[in-house]
Amino acid sequence: VSTQSTGSCIARKRPEERLRTTMGQPAPSRMTSAQAESREMSIEQLNRHLVLLGDSTIDNANWTSGRCVTEQVRDHERCTMCALDGAMIAAIPDQLGNAPVDGNYFIISVGGNNATGAVSTVLGEATTVEESILRLHTFVAAFEQEFTQMVQRVVQVIGQKPLVLCGCYNPCFHSMNVTTVSQGVVNTAMALLADVVQRVGTRFGAAVIDWRRVMTKVEDFANPIEPSSVGGAKMADCIVNVVRSHPFDRRVTVVYPTCYPESQMVVDAMPTDKELAFQGGLLDSHVPSQDLDSQASAKSVLDDPDSAAMATTLRGAQGEEPGSD
């Protein structure tokens, strides 16, 4: 066998010569599955560009002496902040117009400034409790209509790109001595608005962040209604985790965080034992304290004459059976 190269021919080597030639040289490197996954994640992260839309939930730099939400998101992901302090739902389409052309993940956190209308509605003069509740219901219905229209316009622009909708958090009224409205009243209003965001998110197949599950401690607030740098860090972490882990390609709605930790804002609003004694009804102030336990432990609505009468009335107000003439 020739071992010399002549012209365009390639010299051939005996097996033992090939072995001697390759010994001592490093073996061709092979990428492990972990390395391949890490490389894929790095490429995906480089291609991600988050666009933050909304109000001072995101644009909170003016309200904290520490780092704002956007700065803390940028520790982990490339992002552009289009949110503006004071913005309401109607401002989102204009903010979207300022989004970078390569923006491909859209996070919307808005509604808190609209929510002040709910508080005003509840505090307004009313002749009956039902009137107050009905006015609150009307406000929430109008909120849902406006929020739905806003999301619809956003989706028309971004198409199938990932979308995250954020619900309002419970403000920190009780611990920061706000007396204009009680913590319990504002928590109830926020619960109704959070329900709206979840319903709308489900219709559009968007991921949802419930800020009530994130902003749970007094230290999370710079003032009664704005996030501190501590709260902002928790919000930033939540945004990043959702962007990195949510299955956006499936167009399904998951509410994040998936756990619901105890919230100081909820604890502050808890009624007293006496107020809780008659669950769902008005407590008779003449009931002796030693009888409260027995009053609260009713097992059937029929045990209370007034409740039983109401149940009978409601059951008698049936509509016609389907298919009846």
C-alpha positions as CSV (number, residue, x, y, z in Angstrom):
1,V,0.0,0.0,0.0
2,S,1.5,3.3,-1.0
3,T,2.2,5.8,1.8
4,Q,3.1,8.6,-0.4
5,S,0.9,11.2,-1.9
6,T,1.2,11.6,-5.6
7,G,-0.8,14.3,-7.5
8,S,-4.3,14.4,-6.3
9,C,-4.1,11.0,-4.6
10,I,-4.3,10.9,-0.8
11,A,-1.7,9.0,1.1
12,R,-3.0,5.9,2.8
13,K,-1.6,4.8,6.2
14,R,-1.5,1.4,7.8
15,P,-3.9,0.9,10.7
16,E,-1.1,1.0,13.3
17,E,0.2,4.2,11.8
18,R,-3.3,5.8,12.0
19,L,-3.5,4.7,15.7
20,R,-0.1,6.2,16.5
21,T,-1.2,9.4,14.8
22,T,-4.4,9.8,16.7
23,M,-3.1,8.8,20.1
24,G,-2.4,11.8,22.4
25,Q,-4.9,14.0,20.5
26,P,-8.2,15.0,22.3
27,A,-11.3,13.2,21.1
28,P,-13.8,15.3,19.1
29,S,-16.0,17.1,21.6
30,R,-19.7,16.1,21.9
31,M,-22.3,18.4,23.4
32,T,-24.1,16.9,26.3
33,S,-27.9,17.1,26.4
34,A,-27.6,19.6,29.3
35,Q,-25.2,21.8,27.3
36,A,-27.5,21.6,24.3
37,E,-30.5,22.6,26.4
38,S,-28.5,25.5,28.0
39,R,-27.4,26.7,24.5
40,E,-31.0,26.5,23.3
41,M,-32.2,28.5,26.3
42,S,-29.5,31.1,25.7
43,I,-30.5,31.6,22.1
44,E,-34.2,31.8,23.1
45,Q,-33.4,34.4,25.8
46,L,-31.4,36.5,23.4
47,N,-34.4,36.5,21.0
48,R,-36.9,37.4,23.8
49,H,-37.8,41.1,24.1
50,L,-40.4,41.9,26.8
51,V,-42.7,44.9,26.4
52,L,-44.1,46.2,29.7
53,L,-47.4,48.1,29.4
54,G,-49.6,49.6,32.1
55,D,-49.5,52.0,35.0
56,S,-47.3,52.7,38.0
57,T,-47.4,49.0,39.0
58,I,-44.7,48.8,36.4
59,D,-43.6,52.5,36.2
60,N,-43.0,52.9,39.9
61,A,-39.6,54.6,39.8
62,N,-41.0,57.9,41.2
63,W,-42.4,56.1,44.2
64,T,-39.5,54.0,45.5
65,S,-36.0,55.0,46.7
66,G,-34.8,51.6,45.5
67,R,-34.8,49.9,42.1
68,C,-38.0,50.0,40.1
69,V,-39.8,47.0,38.6
70,T,-38.4,47.5,35.1
71,E,-34.8,47.6,36.3
72,Q,-35.3,44.4,38.2
73,V,-36.8,42.7,35.1
74,R,-33.8,43.8,33.1
75,D,-31.5,41.9,35.5
76,H,-32.9,38.7,33.8
77,E,-34.5,39.6,30.5
78,R,-34.3,42.2,27.7
79,C,-37.3,44.5,28.1
80,T,-38.7,47.9,27.1
81,M,-40.9,49.8,29.5
82,C,-43.9,51.6,27.8
83,A,-46.0,51.8,31.0
84,L,-46.7,55.2,32.4
85,D,-47.6,56.3,35.9
86,G,-51.3,57.2,36.1
87,A,-52.3,55.3,33.0
88,M,-55.8,53.8,32.8
89,I,-57.1,51.0,30.6
90,A,-57.8,53.3,27.7
91,A,-54.1,54.3,27.5
92,I,-52.8,50.8,26.6
93,P,-53.3,51.0,22.8
94,D,-51.3,54.2,22.7
95,Q,-48.5,52.6,24.7
96,L,-48.5,49.7,22.4
97,G,-47.9,52.1,19.5
98,N,-44.5,52.9,21.2
99,A,-43.5,49.3,21.5
100,P,-40.2,48.2,19.7
101,V,-40.7,46.4,16.5
102,D,-38.9,43.3,17.8
103,G,-41.0,43.1,21.0
104,N,-42.4,39.6,21.2
105,Y,-43.7,39.2,24.8
106,F,-46.3,41.6,26.0
107,I,-47.1,42.1,29.7
108,I,-50.0,44.3,30.6
109,S,-50.6,45.5,34.2
110,V,-53.3,48.1,34.4
111,G,-56.7,48.7,36.1
112,G,-55.7,50.0,39.5
113,N,-56.4,53.6,38.6
114,N,-59.8,52.6,37.1
115,A,-60.4,50.8,40.4
116,T,-60.6,54.0,42.3
117,G,-64.0,54.4,40.6
118,A,-65.2,51.2,42.3
119,V,-64.3,52.6,45.7
120,S,-66.1,55.9,45.0
121,T,-69.1,53.9,43.9
122,V,-69.3,51.9,47.1
123,L,-68.8,55.0,49.2
124,G,-71.5,57.0,47.4
125,E,-74.8,57.7,49.0
126,A,-77.3,54.8,48.7
127,T,-80.7,54.2,50.3
128,T,-80.2,50.5,50.6
129,V,-77.4,47.9,50.7
130,E,-78.7,46.3,47.6
131,E,-78.4,49.7,45.7
132,S,-74.7,49.9,46.7
133,I,-74.1,46.3,45.5
134,L,-75.9,46.9,42.3
135,R,-73.9,50.0,41.6
136,L,-70.7,48.1,42.2
137,H,-71.9,45.4,39.9
138,T,-72.5,48.0,37.2
139,F,-69.1,49.4,37.6
140,V,-67.5,45.9,37.3
141,A,-69.5,45.2,34.2
142,A,-68.3,48.4,32.6
143,F,-64.7,47.6,33.7
144,E,-64.9,44.2,32.1
145,Q,-66.3,45.7,28.8
146,E,-63.5,48.2,28.6
147,F,-60.8,45.7,29.6
148,T,-62.1,43.2,27.0
149,Q,-62.0,45.8,24.2
150,M,-58.5,46.9,25.2
151,V,-57.2,43.3,25.0
152,Q,-59.0,42.8,21.7
153,R,-57.2,45.7,20.2
154,V,-53.8,44.5,21.6
155,V,-54.3,41.0,20.1
156,Q,-55.2,42.5,16.8
157,V,-51.8,44.2,16.8
158,I,-49.6,41.5,18.3
159,G,-51.3,38.4,16.8
160,Q,-50.2,35.1,18.3
161,K,-47.3,36.6,20.3
162,P,-47.3,35.8,24.0
163,L,-49.5,37.9,26.2
164,V,-49.6,38.2,30.0
165,L,-52.4,40.0,31.8
166,C,-52.0,41.2,35.4
167,G,-54.7,41.7,37.9
168,C,-54.8,44.4,40.6
169,Y,-53.3,43.8,44.0
170,N,-54.9,44.6,47.3
171,P,-53.6,48.0,48.4
172,C,-52.1,48.4,51.9
173,F,-54.7,50.7,53.5
174,H,-55.1,49.3,57.1
175,S,-51.4,49.0,58.0
176,M,-50.6,52.4,56.5
177,N,-53.5,54.1,58.3
178,V,-55.7,55.0,55.3
179,T,-59.1,55.8,56.7
180,T,-60.9,57.0,53.5
181,V,-62.1,53.4,52.9
182,S,-61.7,50.2,54.8
183,Q,-59.3,47.4,53.9
184,G,-62.2,45.0,53.7
185,V,-64.2,47.1,51.2
186,V,-61.2,47.7,48.9
187,N,-60.3,44.0,49.0
188,T,-63.8,43.0,48.0
189,A,-63.7,45.5,45.0
190,M,-60.2,44.1,44.0
191,A,-61.5,40.5,44.1
192,L,-64.3,41.4,41.6
193,L,-61.8,43.1,39.3
194,A,-59.3,40.3,39.6
195,D,-62.1,37.9,38.5
196,V,-62.6,40.1,35.4
197,V,-58.9,39.8,34.4
198,Q,-59.0,36.0,34.8
199,R,-62.2,35.7,32.8
200,V,-60.9,38.0,30.0
201,G,-57.5,36.2,30.0
202,T,-59.3,32.8,29.6
203,R,-61.2,34.1,26.6
204,F,-58.0,35.1,24.9
205,G,-55.8,32.2,26.0
206,A,-53.4,34.6,27.9
207,A,-51.3,33.9,30.9
208,V,-52.6,35.7,34.0
209,I,-50.6,37.1,37.0
210,D,-52.7,37.8,40.1
211,W,-50.7,40.5,42.0
212,R,-52.7,39.8,45.1
213,R,-50.7,36.6,45.4
214,V,-47.4,38.5,45.1
215,M,-47.9,41.7,47.0
216,T,-48.7,40.1,50.4
217,K,-46.6,42.0,52.9
218,V,-46.5,45.6,54.2
219,E,-42.8,45.8,53.1
220,D,-43.9,45.2,49.5
221,F,-45.4,48.7,49.4
222,A,-43.6,52.1,49.2
223,N,-46.9,53.8,50.0
224,P,-50.5,52.4,50.3
225,I,-50.9,51.9,46.5
226,E,-47.4,51.7,45.0
227,P,-44.8,48.8,45.0
228,S,-41.6,49.2,46.9
229,S,-38.3,47.9,45.6
230,V,-39.0,44.8,47.7
231,G,-42.4,44.3,46.2
232,G,-41.0,45.2,42.8
233,A,-38.4,42.5,43.0
234,K,-41.1,39.9,43.7
235,M,-43.1,41.2,40.8
236,A,-40.1,41.1,38.4
237,D,-39.3,37.6,39.4
238,C,-42.9,36.5,38.8
239,I,-42.9,38.2,35.3
240,V,-39.6,36.5,34.4
241,N,-40.8,33.1,35.6
242,V,-44.1,33.3,33.7
243,V,-42.3,34.4,30.5
244,R,-39.8,31.5,30.8
245,S,-42.2,28.7,31.9
246,H,-45.7,29.3,30.6
247,P,-46.8,27.1,27.6
248,F,-47.8,30.1,25.4
249,D,-47.9,27.9,22.3
250,R,-50.9,26.0,23.8
251,R,-53.0,29.2,24.2
252,V,-54.2,28.1,27.7
253,T,-54.7,30.3,30.7
254,V,-52.9,29.6,34.0
255,V,-53.1,32.0,36.9
256,Y,-49.7,32.7,38.5
257,P,-48.3,32.3,41.1
258,T,-50.0,28.9,41.4
259,C,-49.8,29.1,45.2
260,Y,-51.7,31.7,47.3
261,P,-49.7,32.7,50.3
262,E,-51.2,34.3,53.4
263,S,-51.6,38.1,52.8
264,Q,-51.3,40.7,55.5
265,M,-53.8,42.8,53.6
266,V,-56.4,40.0,53.9
267,V,-55.5,39.4,57.5
268,D,-56.0,43.1,58.3
269,A,-59.5,43.0,56.8
270,M,-60.7,39.9,58.6
271,P,-63.9,40.6,60.6
272,T,-64.0,39.9,64.3
273,D,-65.3,36.6,65.6
274,K,-68.6,38.3,66.5
275,E,-69.0,39.6,63.0
276,L,-68.3,36.2,61.6
277,A,-70.6,34.4,64.0
278,F,-73.6,34.5,61.7
279,Q,-72.1,33.5,58.4
280,G,-73.6,35.2,55.4
281,G,-76.2,37.0,57.4
282,L,-76.7,40.0,59.8
283,L,-75.7,39.1,63.3
284,D,-78.4,39.7,65.9
285,S,-76.7,42.1,68.3
286,H,-79.0,40.7,71.1
287,V,-77.5,37.2,70.9
288,P,-75.4,36.6,74.1
289,S,-71.7,36.0,73.4
290,Q,-71.9,32.5,74.9
291,D,-74.5,31.6,72.2
292,L,-72.4,32.8,69.3
293,D,-70.9,29.3,68.7
294,S,-74.2,27.6,68.3
295,Q,-75.5,30.4,66.1
296,A,-72.5,30.1,63.7
297,S,-72.7,26.3,63.5
298,A,-76.0,25.9,61.7
299,K,-75.8,23.0,59.3
300,S,-78.8,23.8,57.2
301,V,-80.3,27.0,55.8
302,L,-83.7,25.6,56.9
303,D,-82.6,25.9,60.6
304,D,-83.1,29.7,60.5
305,P,-86.8,30.8,59.8
306,D,-85.8,33.9,57.8
307,S,-83.3,32.0,55.7
308,A,-85.7,29.1,55.2
309,A,-88.4,31.6,54.0
310,M,-86.0,33.2,51.5
311,A,-85.0,29.8,50.2
312,T,-88.7,28.8,49.7
313,T,-89.4,32.0,47.9
314,L,-86.4,31.6,45.6
315,R,-87.3,28.0,44.8
316,G,-90.9,29.1,44.0
317,A,-89.6,31.6,41.4
318,Q,-88.8,29.1,38.8
319,G,-89.0,29.8,35.1
320,E,-90.8,27.6,32.7
321,E,-89.4,24.1,32.1
322,P,-87.4,23.9,28.8
323,G,-89.8,22.9,26.0
324,S,-92.9,23.8,27.9
325,D,-95.7,25.7,26.1
